[in-house]
XYZ file of C-alpha atoms in Angstrom:
646
model
C -14.252 -65.639 -81.427
C -13.752 -69.378 -81.360
C -15.734 -70.920 -78.562
C -15.365 -74.495 -77.378
C -17.811 -76.177 -75.096
C -16.198 -76.746 -71.722
C -17.578 -77.926 -68.433
C -18.173 -75.566 -65.526
C -14.795 -75.090 -63.902
C -14.537 -76.111 -60.291
C -14.059 -72.606 -58.944
C -14.955 -72.712 -55.238
C -18.360 -71.073 -54.949
C -17.672 -69.860 -51.443
C -14.736 -67.746 -52.530
C -15.345 -64.007 -52.381
C -13.533 -61.424 -54.476
C -10.354 -60.152 -52.929
C -11.050 -56.399 -53.245
C -13.324 -55.328 -50.407
C -15.063 -52.917 -52.729
C -16.227 -55.838 -54.860
C -17.396 -58.082 -52.042
C -21.051 -59.042 -52.613
C -23.030 -56.644 -50.499
C -25.582 -57.471 -47.884
C -28.370 -55.317 -46.638
C -28.174 -53.965 -43.142
C -30.776 -54.991 -40.639
C -33.247 -52.515 -42.136
C -35.307 -54.126 -44.869
C -36.464 -52.369 -48.044
C -39.401 -50.235 -47.029
C -41.794 -51.795 -49.508
C -41.238 -55.293 -48.170
C -42.930 -54.305 -44.907
C -46.314 -52.966 -43.990
C -45.901 -49.222 -44.407
C -45.901 -46.786 -41.580
C -47.358 -43.453 -42.695
C -45.629 -40.447 -41.214
C -47.706 -37.320 -40.934
C -46.369 -33.817 -40.846
C -48.018 -31.410 -38.384
C -50.929 -29.915 -40.283
C -52.166 -27.613 -37.575
C -50.319 -25.814 -34.842
C -52.178 -24.124 -32.015
C -51.286 -20.523 -31.402
C -52.738 -17.574 -29.526
C -54.437 -16.515 -32.763
C -56.433 -19.739 -33.201
C -60.092 -19.290 -34.034
C -63.010 -20.732 -32.113
C -63.198 -23.561 -34.668
C -59.891 -25.056 -33.493
C -61.304 -27.664 -31.135
C -63.923 -28.899 -33.598
C -61.305 -29.094 -36.349
C -58.989 -31.160 -34.189
C -61.855 -33.472 -33.239
C -62.640 -34.164 -36.917
C -58.992 -34.816 -37.723
C -58.603 -37.124 -34.716
C -61.614 -39.191 -35.748
C -60.372 -39.460 -39.312
C -56.886 -40.380 -38.146
C -58.274 -43.159 -35.918
C -60.293 -44.560 -38.820
C -57.214 -44.384 -40.985
C -55.189 -46.509 -38.567
C -57.942 -49.121 -38.413
C -58.005 -49.370 -42.189
C -54.242 -49.594 -42.526
C -54.076 -52.530 -40.093
C -57.292 -54.477 -40.668
C -57.945 -58.009 -39.560
C -57.403 -60.370 -42.489
C -60.497 -62.109 -43.727
C -60.885 -65.849 -43.581
C -60.353 -66.048 -47.301
C -56.933 -64.546 -46.895
C -55.901 -67.522 -44.775
C -57.082 -70.075 -47.270
C -54.371 -71.927 -49.143
C -54.739 -74.258 -52.072
C -53.700 -77.696 -50.819
C -51.026 -78.016 -53.529
C -49.604 -74.527 -53.314
C -47.486 -73.171 -50.529
C -47.490 -69.384 -50.548
C -44.204 -67.687 -49.770
C -44.811 -64.242 -48.365
C -42.429 -61.277 -48.042
C -40.033 -61.253 -45.100
C -41.401 -59.695 -41.922
C -39.286 -57.760 -39.441
C -39.442 -60.325 -36.635
C -37.160 -63.291 -36.193
C -38.017 -66.064 -33.805
C -35.416 -67.035 -31.181
C -34.773 -70.286 -33.072
C -34.147 -68.575 -36.397
C -30.430 -69.418 -36.369
C -31.236 -73.109 -35.956
C -33.855 -72.831 -38.679
C -31.342 -71.163 -40.980
C -28.808 -73.897 -40.304
C -31.367 -76.583 -41.103
C -32.513 -74.849 -44.280
C -29.019 -74.085 -45.540
C -28.061 -77.721 -45.106
C -30.320 -78.310 -48.124
C -28.079 -76.209 -50.397
C -24.869 -77.034 -52.217
C -23.111 -74.165 -50.413
C -24.333 -74.261 -46.781
C -21.547 -72.083 -45.375
C -22.149 -69.369 -47.976
C -25.880 -69.700 -47.383
C -25.675 -69.183 -43.617
C -23.145 -66.352 -43.731
C -25.141 -64.439 -46.353
C -28.382 -64.613 -44.336
C -26.985 -63.155 -41.098
C -28.620 -59.748 -41.572
C -31.821 -60.982 -43.218
C -35.166 -62.223 -41.871
C -35.007 -65.975 -41.265
C -37.859 -66.600 -38.838
C -39.708 -69.000 -41.122
C -38.781 -71.204 -44.077
C -40.552 -68.855 -46.437
C -38.643 -65.866 -45.082
C -35.400 -67.732 -45.641
C -36.301 -68.402 -49.274
C -37.335 -64.810 -49.905
C -34.187 -63.521 -48.244
C -31.985 -65.843 -50.303
C -33.667 -64.598 -53.478
C -33.203 -60.982 -52.368
C -29.482 -61.572 -51.790
C -29.112 -62.951 -55.304
C -31.094 -60.112 -56.881
C -29.235 -57.389 -55.015
C -25.829 -58.746 -55.999
C -27.010 -59.214 -59.564
C -27.331 -55.434 -59.852
C -23.656 -55.061 -58.967
C -22.711 -57.691 -61.548
C -24.644 -55.770 -64.197
C -22.744 -52.604 -63.321
C -19.390 -54.378 -63.477
C -20.243 -55.870 -66.881
C -21.159 -52.433 -68.176
C -17.736 -51.195 -67.055
C -16.089 -53.963 -69.092
C -18.089 -52.976 -72.162
C -17.104 -49.318 -71.811
C -13.417 -50.255 -71.632
C -13.581 -52.720 -74.546
C -13.508 -50.145 -77.336
C -11.564 -51.443 -80.320
C -11.583 -55.057 -79.170
C -14.400 -56.758 -81.054
C -14.248 -60.051 -79.184
C -14.241 -58.382 -75.779
C -17.090 -56.096 -76.869
C -19.140 -59.107 -77.959
C -18.447 -60.940 -74.699
C -19.450 -57.906 -72.624
C -22.646 -57.334 -74.635
C -23.610 -60.975 -74.314
C -22.863 -60.849 -70.613
C -25.081 -57.799 -70.138
C -27.897 -59.437 -72.094
C -27.635 -62.622 -70.031
C -27.710 -60.688 -66.753
C -30.691 -58.625 -67.898
C -32.513 -61.857 -68.704
C -31.520 -63.227 -65.312
C -32.888 -60.136 -63.551
C -36.156 -60.473 -65.446
C -36.564 -64.119 -64.469
C -35.688 -63.544 -60.810
C -38.163 -60.685 -60.706
C -40.812 -63.013 -62.104
C -39.888 -65.509 -59.390
C -40.367 -62.874 -56.696
C -43.854 -62.253 -58.068
C -44.672 -65.962 -58.224
C -43.602 -67.015 -54.727
C -46.326 -65.167 -52.760
C -48.874 -66.898 -55.016
C -47.425 -70.282 -54.086
C -46.454 -70.810 -57.719
C -43.368 -72.881 -56.969
C -43.181 -74.756 -60.284
C -42.889 -71.554 -62.299
C -40.588 -70.061 -59.659
C -38.226 -73.008 -59.973
C -38.283 -72.900 -63.780
C -37.534 -69.177 -63.852
C -34.813 -69.355 -61.182
C -33.245 -72.270 -63.062
C -33.000 -69.955 -66.066
C -31.772 -67.034 -63.960
C -28.943 -69.212 -62.658
C -28.070 -70.426 -66.164
C -27.844 -66.856 -67.477
C -25.443 -65.864 -64.709
C -23.225 -68.786 -65.606
C -23.457 -67.822 -69.304
C -22.141 -64.353 -68.441
C -19.253 -65.904 -66.517
C -18.564 -68.232 -69.449
C -18.626 -65.394 -71.995
C -15.989 -63.464 -70.046
C -13.827 -66.568 -69.653
C -12.701 -66.299 -73.272
C -11.530 -62.681 -72.950
C -10.151 -62.724 -69.394
C -7.024 -60.652 -69.862
C -7.514 -57.801 -67.396
C -7.857 -57.368 -63.649
C -11.342 -55.908 -64.096
C -12.606 -58.978 -65.955
C -10.991 -61.330 -63.470
C -12.618 -59.510 -60.538
C -15.973 -59.546 -62.330
C -15.713 -63.286 -62.912
C -14.889 -63.813 -59.252
C -17.918 -61.752 -58.265
C -20.106 -63.692 -60.708
C -18.840 -66.933 -59.231
C -20.141 -65.927 -55.811
C -23.386 -64.657 -57.338
C -23.895 -68.069 -58.929
C -23.519 -69.568 -55.456
C -26.202 -67.250 -54.034
C -28.657 -68.105 -56.804
C -27.921 -71.796 -56.500
C -28.757 -71.537 -52.803
C -32.081 -69.829 -53.484
C -32.991 -72.473 -56.062
C -32.081 -75.352 -53.739
C -34.223 -73.846 -50.970
C -37.194 -73.537 -53.339
C -36.797 -77.141 -54.413
C -36.578 -78.346 -50.808
C -39.701 -76.400 -49.853
C -41.573 -77.713 -52.899
C -40.542 -81.324 -52.317
C -40.465 -81.626 -48.508
C -42.823 -78.900 -47.285
C -42.097 -76.399 -44.528
C -40.463 -78.812 -42.066
C -36.824 -77.863 -42.520
C -35.680 -80.858 -40.474
C -36.629 -83.023 -43.466
C -34.885 -80.842 -46.055
C -31.922 -82.297 -47.942
C -29.550 -81.119 -50.679
C -30.848 -81.476 -54.243
C -30.492 -84.941 -55.719
C -31.076 -86.403 -59.157
C -32.517 -89.591 -60.607
C -28.997 -90.979 -60.620
C -29.120 -90.947 -56.823
C -32.577 -92.504 -56.733
C -34.540 -89.281 -56.347
C -37.762 -88.931 -58.356
C -40.121 -86.013 -57.950
C -43.718 -86.916 -57.283
C -45.994 -85.940 -60.145
C -49.340 -86.793 -61.602
C -50.051 -89.835 -63.729
C -49.227 -87.818 -66.841
C -52.284 -89.114 -68.633
C -54.386 -85.991 -68.234
C -52.012 -83.494 -69.816
C -53.497 -81.492 -72.675
C -52.299 -82.002 -76.243
C -49.828 -79.258 -77.084
C -49.528 -77.792 -80.547
C -49.710 -74.585 -82.531
C -53.245 -73.260 -82.390
C -55.374 -73.978 -85.458
C -57.316 -71.332 -87.342
C -55.112 -68.388 -86.417
C -55.676 -65.307 -88.554
C -52.558 -63.480 -89.724
C -52.020 -59.960 -88.404
C -49.304 -59.267 -90.986
C -47.888 -61.064 -94.026
C -44.362 -61.391 -95.407
C -43.402 -62.264 -98.988
C -40.664 -61.546 -101.503
C -42.574 -60.475 -104.604
C -44.759 -57.679 -103.266
C -48.370 -57.649 -102.207
C -47.586 -58.310 -98.529
C -47.162 -56.051 -95.525
C -43.414 -56.673 -95.254
C -40.562 -58.184 -97.246
C -38.508 -59.471 -94.288
C -39.429 -61.523 -91.256
C -37.583 -59.125 -88.940
C -39.684 -56.170 -90.106
C -42.817 -58.116 -89.286
C -41.516 -59.042 -85.826
C -40.637 -55.405 -85.152
C -44.182 -54.372 -86.059
C -45.672 -56.476 -83.287
C -46.654 -54.944 -79.949
C -44.303 -54.942 -76.977
C -45.524 -56.960 -73.997
C -48.632 -58.081 -75.869
C -49.933 -60.406 -73.187
C -53.570 -59.916 -74.130
C -53.355 -61.581 -77.560
C -51.129 -63.400 -80.033
C -49.416 -61.563 -82.882
C -49.528 -63.805 -85.944
C -47.057 -63.468 -88.835
C -47.657 -65.400 -92.045
C -44.401 -65.860 -93.960
C -45.280 -67.017 -97.457
C -43.292 -69.382 -99.671
C -39.782 -68.139 -100.413
C -36.188 -68.094 -99.244
C -35.437 -65.341 -96.717
C -31.746 -64.671 -96.205
C -31.723 -62.805 -92.925
C -30.992 -62.968 -89.228
C -34.146 -62.806 -87.115
C -34.341 -61.779 -83.450
C -37.529 -61.930 -81.346
C -36.719 -59.867 -78.253
C -37.811 -60.425 -74.677
C -40.551 -57.816 -75.024
C -42.083 -59.564 -78.058
C -44.325 -62.069 -76.295
C -46.922 -64.345 -77.884
C -45.439 -64.053 -81.369
C -46.581 -66.741 -83.834
C -44.701 -67.317 -87.108
C -46.524 -69.471 -89.674
C -44.980 -70.648 -92.933
C -46.301 -72.547 -95.917
C -44.488 -75.737 -94.959
C -41.048 -77.259 -94.463
C -38.917 -76.641 -97.548
C -41.285 -73.943 -98.796
C -40.808 -71.112 -96.291
C -37.054 -71.067 -95.657
C -35.194 -68.684 -93.343
C -31.465 -69.047 -93.901
C -28.163 -67.679 -92.622
C -24.506 -68.655 -92.347
C -23.069 -66.992 -89.235
C -20.463 -69.070 -87.384
C -17.821 -68.729 -84.693
C -15.062 -68.552 -87.277
C -16.134 -64.993 -88.039
C -14.686 -62.149 -85.936
C -16.732 -61.019 -82.972
C -19.160 -63.945 -82.929
C -19.782 -66.488 -80.190
C -22.044 -69.507 -80.487
C -24.899 -67.487 -78.964
C -24.657 -64.858 -81.718
C -24.566 -67.237 -84.688
C -28.257 -68.189 -84.656
C -30.141 -67.601 -87.885
C -33.320 -67.258 -85.829
C -33.160 -66.356 -82.125
C -36.174 -65.932 -79.842
C -36.398 -64.784 -76.224
C -39.991 -63.534 -75.845
C -42.281 -65.968 -74.027
C -45.129 -67.874 -75.632
C -43.471 -68.142 -79.048
C -45.067 -70.461 -81.600
C -43.919 -71.527 -85.063
C -45.165 -73.925 -87.710
C -44.397 -74.749 -91.336
C -40.856 -73.326 -91.452
C -37.382 -74.423 -92.443
C -34.680 -72.602 -90.472
C -31.113 -73.345 -91.481
C -27.501 -72.376 -90.996
C -25.468 -73.108 -94.123
C -22.021 -72.419 -92.637
C -20.877 -75.943 -93.489
C -19.448 -78.879 -91.520
C -15.983 -77.320 -91.173
C -17.215 -74.038 -89.673
C -17.586 -75.381 -86.130
C -20.426 -73.845 -84.058
C -23.155 -72.443 -86.302
C -26.666 -72.301 -84.822
C -29.808 -72.408 -86.933
C -32.372 -71.814 -84.161
C -31.877 -70.570 -80.596
C -34.700 -70.322 -78.081
C -35.062 -68.821 -74.602
C -38.840 -68.587 -74.916
C -40.714 -70.008 -71.952
C -43.772 -72.130 -72.814
C -42.844 -72.100 -76.502
C -44.353 -74.522 -79.010
C -42.694 -75.455 -82.310
C -44.580 -77.772 -84.651
C -43.880 -79.103 -88.143
C -40.643 -77.164 -88.496
C -37.291 -78.167 -89.935
C -33.916 -77.177 -88.479
C -30.857 -77.761 -90.660
C -27.217 -77.352 -89.710
C -24.108 -79.231 -88.675
C -22.532 -78.490 -85.305
C -24.984 -76.908 -82.823
C -28.036 -76.800 -85.094
C -30.672 -76.320 -82.377
C -29.760 -74.314 -79.275
C -32.563 -75.015 -76.769
C -30.926 -72.534 -74.440
C -33.249 -72.201 -71.446
C -36.747 -72.492 -69.976
C -39.599 -74.750 -71.152
C -39.933 -75.709 -74.811
C -42.040 -78.193 -76.763
C -41.185 -79.526 -80.242
C -43.786 -81.548 -82.130
C -43.318 -83.405 -85.437
C -40.126 -81.525 -86.304
C -37.117 -82.561 -88.403
C -33.682 -81.763 -86.940
C -30.437 -82.415 -88.830
C -26.815 -82.039 -87.744
C -23.782 -83.932 -86.534
C -21.855 -82.549 -83.529
C -23.932 -81.811 -80.398
C -26.631 -80.613 -82.738
C -29.317 -80.431 -80.048
C -27.822 -78.645 -77.035
C -28.544 -76.154 -74.258
C -29.874 -76.028 -70.699
C -33.628 -75.946 -71.246
C -36.433 -78.244 -70.184
C -37.461 -79.432 -73.651
C -39.635 -82.235 -74.923
C -39.227 -83.483 -78.495
C -42.289 -85.463 -79.512
C -42.728 -87.387 -82.783
C -39.614 -85.761 -84.256
C -37.099 -87.057 -86.818
C -33.537 -86.638 -85.538
C -31.148 -87.155 -88.446
C -27.340 -87.222 -88.545
C -25.714 -85.749 -91.642
C -22.110 -85.967 -92.956
C -19.690 -84.102 -90.724
C -16.614 -83.042 -92.688
C -15.225 -82.460 -96.145
C -13.811 -86.025 -96.291
C -16.398 -87.948 -94.259
C -15.318 -91.351 -95.463
C -12.459 -91.340 -92.944
C -14.973 -91.595 -90.093
C -16.063 -89.555 -87.088
C -17.702 -89.552 -83.665
C -21.064 -87.746 -83.629
C -23.233 -86.891 -80.638
C -26.901 -86.067 -81.056
C -27.292 -84.131 -77.785
C -25.207 -82.121 -75.315
C -27.360 -81.038 -72.423
C -25.864 -78.369 -70.159
C -27.447 -78.503 -66.694
C -25.004 -76.965 -64.209
C -26.925 -77.530 -60.960
C -28.915 -80.557 -59.719
C -31.748 -78.279 -58.568
C -32.350 -76.951 -62.083
C -35.583 -78.363 -63.525
C -34.070 -78.833 -66.971
C -33.342 -81.711 -69.321
C -34.047 -83.109 -72.796
C -36.868 -85.626 -73.268
C -37.345 -87.457 -76.581
C -40.701 -89.210 -76.968
C -41.604 -91.404 -79.936
C -38.824 -89.943 -82.090
C -36.828 -91.478 -84.937
C -33.030 -91.443 -84.536
C -31.413 -92.102 -87.898
C -29.192 -90.542 -90.579
C -29.920 -88.631 -93.751
C -29.807 -90.609 -96.980
C -26.382 -89.173 -97.782
C -25.008 -90.084 -94.365
C -26.459 -93.598 -94.409
C -24.656 -94.307 -97.671
C -21.400 -93.369 -95.942
C -22.252 -95.325 -92.821
C -23.185 -98.488 -94.665
C -19.946 -98.355 -96.657
C -17.850 -98.718 -93.487
C -19.856 -98.819 -90.215
C -16.763 -99.315 -88.031
C -15.431 -95.787 -88.618
C -18.753 -93.950 -88.319
C -19.754 -93.838 -84.654
C -22.901 -92.096 -83.455
C -23.970 -91.527 -79.865
C -27.210 -90.371 -78.253
C -25.408 -87.670 -76.311
C -22.521 -86.520 -74.174
C -22.421 -84.383 -70.996
C -21.693 -80.749 -71.785
C -22.072 -79.828 -68.110
C -21.863 -81.665 -64.817
C -25.558 -82.528 -64.314
C -26.511 -83.162 -67.922
C -29.926 -84.884 -68.235
C -31.323 -86.571 -71.367
C -33.842 -89.387 -71.784
C -35.247 -91.320 -74.735
C -38.686 -92.908 -74.380
C -40.476 -95.049 -76.979
C -38.076 -93.941 -79.703
C -36.941 -95.819 -82.808
C -33.132 -95.989 -82.837
C -31.652 -97.251 -86.065
C -28.456 -99.292 -86.424
C -26.143 -96.277 -86.666
C -26.353 -95.747 -82.877
C -23.341 -97.452 -81.293
C -23.906 -100.265 -78.761
C -22.344 -98.064 -76.034
C -25.103 -95.514 -76.659
C -23.503 -92.569 -74.881
C -20.193 -90.744 -75.229
C -18.049 -89.175 -72.461
C -17.076 -85.526 -72.788
C -13.533 -85.798 -71.570
C -12.119 -88.317 -69.128
C -14.608 -89.105 -66.382
C -16.129 -85.626 -66.253
C -19.805 -85.728 -65.149
C -20.028 -89.515 -65.427
C -21.105 -89.785 -61.776
C -23.559 -86.896 -61.806
C -25.325 -86.969 -65.201
C -28.571 -88.821 -65.866
C -28.969 -90.539 -69.235
C -32.058 -92.756 -69.312
C -33.821 -94.986 -71.814
C -37.226 -96.660 -71.747
C -38.841 -99.111 -74.165
C -37.095 -97.896 -77.291
C -37.029 -99.981 -80.471
C -34.751 -100.549 -83.447
C -31.290 -102.059 -83.860
C -29.657 -99.189 -81.981
C -31.834 -99.596 -78.874
C -30.208 -102.739 -77.461
C -29.225 -101.928 -73.867
C -26.897 -104.881 -73.328
C -23.816 -102.994 -74.503
C -24.606 -99.619 -72.947
C -22.005 -97.736 -70.876
C -22.221 -98.374 -67.138
C -23.112 -94.759 -66.391
C -26.337 -94.789 -68.417
C -29.647 -95.864 -66.875
C -32.862 -97.702 -67.543
C -35.844 -95.593 -66.497
C -38.027 -97.542 -64.028
C -41.541 -98.034 -65.388
C -43.063 -96.561 -62.235
C -41.193 -93.281 -62.820
C -41.459 -92.824 -66.575
C -44.334 -90.358 -66.190
C -41.923 -87.927 -64.542
C -41.042 -87.032 -68.146
C -44.588 -86.483 -69.417
C -45.636 -83.097 -70.725
C -47.891 -82.643 -67.725
C -45.112 -83.293 -65.221
C -41.869 -82.271 -66.884
C -43.236 -79.070 -68.456
C -46.144 -78.754 -66.014
C -48.360 -79.033 -69.097
C -47.905 -75.327 -69.759
C -50.551 -74.715 -67.048
C -51.662 -71.357 -68.348
C -50.899 -69.419 -71.518
C -48.653 -66.350 -71.280
C -51.722 -64.145 -71.828
C -52.903 -65.154 -68.356
C -49.581 -64.497 -66.648
C -48.981 -61.226 -64.793
C -47.870 -58.329 -66.956
C -44.140 -57.872 -66.474
C -42.308 -55.046 -68.193
C -38.691 -55.612 -69.138
C -38.029 -51.920 -68.613
C -39.336 -52.261 -65.060
C -36.957 -55.062 -64.058
C -35.628 -54.378 -60.552
C -34.386 -56.373 -57.607
C -36.670 -59.026 -56.229
C -36.956 -57.178 -52.930
C -38.782 -54.356 -54.713
C -41.514 -56.596 -56.053
C -42.931 -58.442 -53.079
C -46.660 -58.320 -53.497
C -48.684 -57.054 -50.542
C -51.827 -58.980 -49.697
C -55.209 -58.000 -51.066
C -56.427 -56.429 -47.850
C -53.232 -54.358 -47.627
C -53.819 -52.955 -51.111
C -57.373 -52.033 -50.104
C -55.981 -50.335 -47.023
C -53.624 -48.246 -49.145
C -56.530 -47.016 -51.242
C -58.600 -46.228 -48.155
C -55.645 -44.502 -46.553
C -55.175 -42.345 -49.620
C -58.842 -41.363 -49.558
C -58.824 -40.489 -45.848
C -55.597 -38.499 -46.154
C -57.184 -36.459 -48.910
C -60.313 -35.989 -46.800
C -58.284 -34.857 -43.792
C -56.429 -32.243 -45.789
C -59.677 -31.045 -47.380
C -61.392 -30.809 -43.972
C -58.543 -28.784 -42.560
C -58.579 -26.373 -45.483
C -62.359 -25.926 -45.213
C -62.224 -25.156 -41.489
């Protein structure tokens, strides 16, 4: 499958699929039972009859007393501590069953802060909207419920794709993307009642990106009515998720006064999120002194001979500790996958150029998309790596050929080398940190829709084609943000932007034909900034390259701040690039842009991939409600026991 990078087509997000059977469903006015305080229904345990014994009245008295106590415990008065809120966290609780008379006005105000206000209002008609937090929870529920239908439709495509390798690949990728989306939206539903809006926004940003990735995968094999209908359904689903994300952003930025809410804006429009000074963020890096759980080597004497075997040996959902793999010096020709369930995996090598993991998959091979070509792909959260070289040797004429692809939230990569040509490093989604790494390539060789910071890295352009002396246009980055509310972007801090020795010989022989740009907009709201970087002379005076025509030139944000070197001169930059104001540069600090990785994955709630369900099924009851359930269970047992004794 040959895949080209194209921008998100302007399919109207408000459009609904034509077949009524495929119209995104809405719940009726009855909410999921577990989103409300439960009402316990009792069957008649005792019926009076002429044959009742003399103990009947005393038995009924005991049961009545127990039943009264039970009701008091089920509906207790919340303690003062339950009303306490951290001043910087706004808890979003599950929807209640009551709407205030002004809920329609409130909904209108809130939905005006989305990119699709008409779709937002119409979808919320049968959902609780009495408070801003109810509106957000309801919007998330709508997205999650429709996501289930999209998963089912994608499975139908896979089942009908037998014998068509490209369609099978597209359907499998689509299913994987939607599963990842469901997992992230479920995590968001868990985070909102805790007031954890930063994580909620990061995870929903990823959930939205995965839904678009499914749509994009099907775009290349859209030759049947079923696929076309699925894409139409996905298009509306993307609108629902975009709405939920915009509402979260508005609540996080403006508070609970919906009259002040506004649609998401970017730095290009003068909007800067308020953050800390950025000076107190902790130093991020791979932990020192880690002891290996397993070893990998080629000549024997180790636990495993392949990296994949070692990954497979690690625990699933190991949130309580890190699983450390030491890959000793050698060249490992294999494709490695770290699944979603493999959390807190650490891969340590003996150093760049010593421990080498290599592959050559590319989109020129049947049944492969860019996503599938990665030599090393990781999805499980909390991934760490150090001392590795990961490469894709497909060559400069093989088009997309990924060396490393990451969807690992709060991942840290240090002292690693990534070698390739087009699409070397696929920073696909979520929050990633790269420290003191070496990244080589030529066409869009750092790309994706993640929130990634590259600190103290060497970014090197290498020759692009078989006859490179004729010249070329190279772009270092291609960021793919599709929605202004997504908290994603590429940040380069104190990095070197240069060419390999081989490329610099070519460049110096005829600089006019070798043009190199800092980036180009893969998607409409592409965001990339360079801060305190050293840009050598090979960077063109224009600095940035358009994708095609004027696409995204009014919506992207490409910023620079206090860079050095011959390629850093801003006087010749394109008009649609920006200079980052000094008072806002800390927006891109580790502490603000990545939230400083506030807590390690081991401290996050346990979430099982197998247990992924709709968001509505995971609203957390308050602490006193959980205590009531336990007390209710005890009293029910006591009532039954008392009856049996009497």
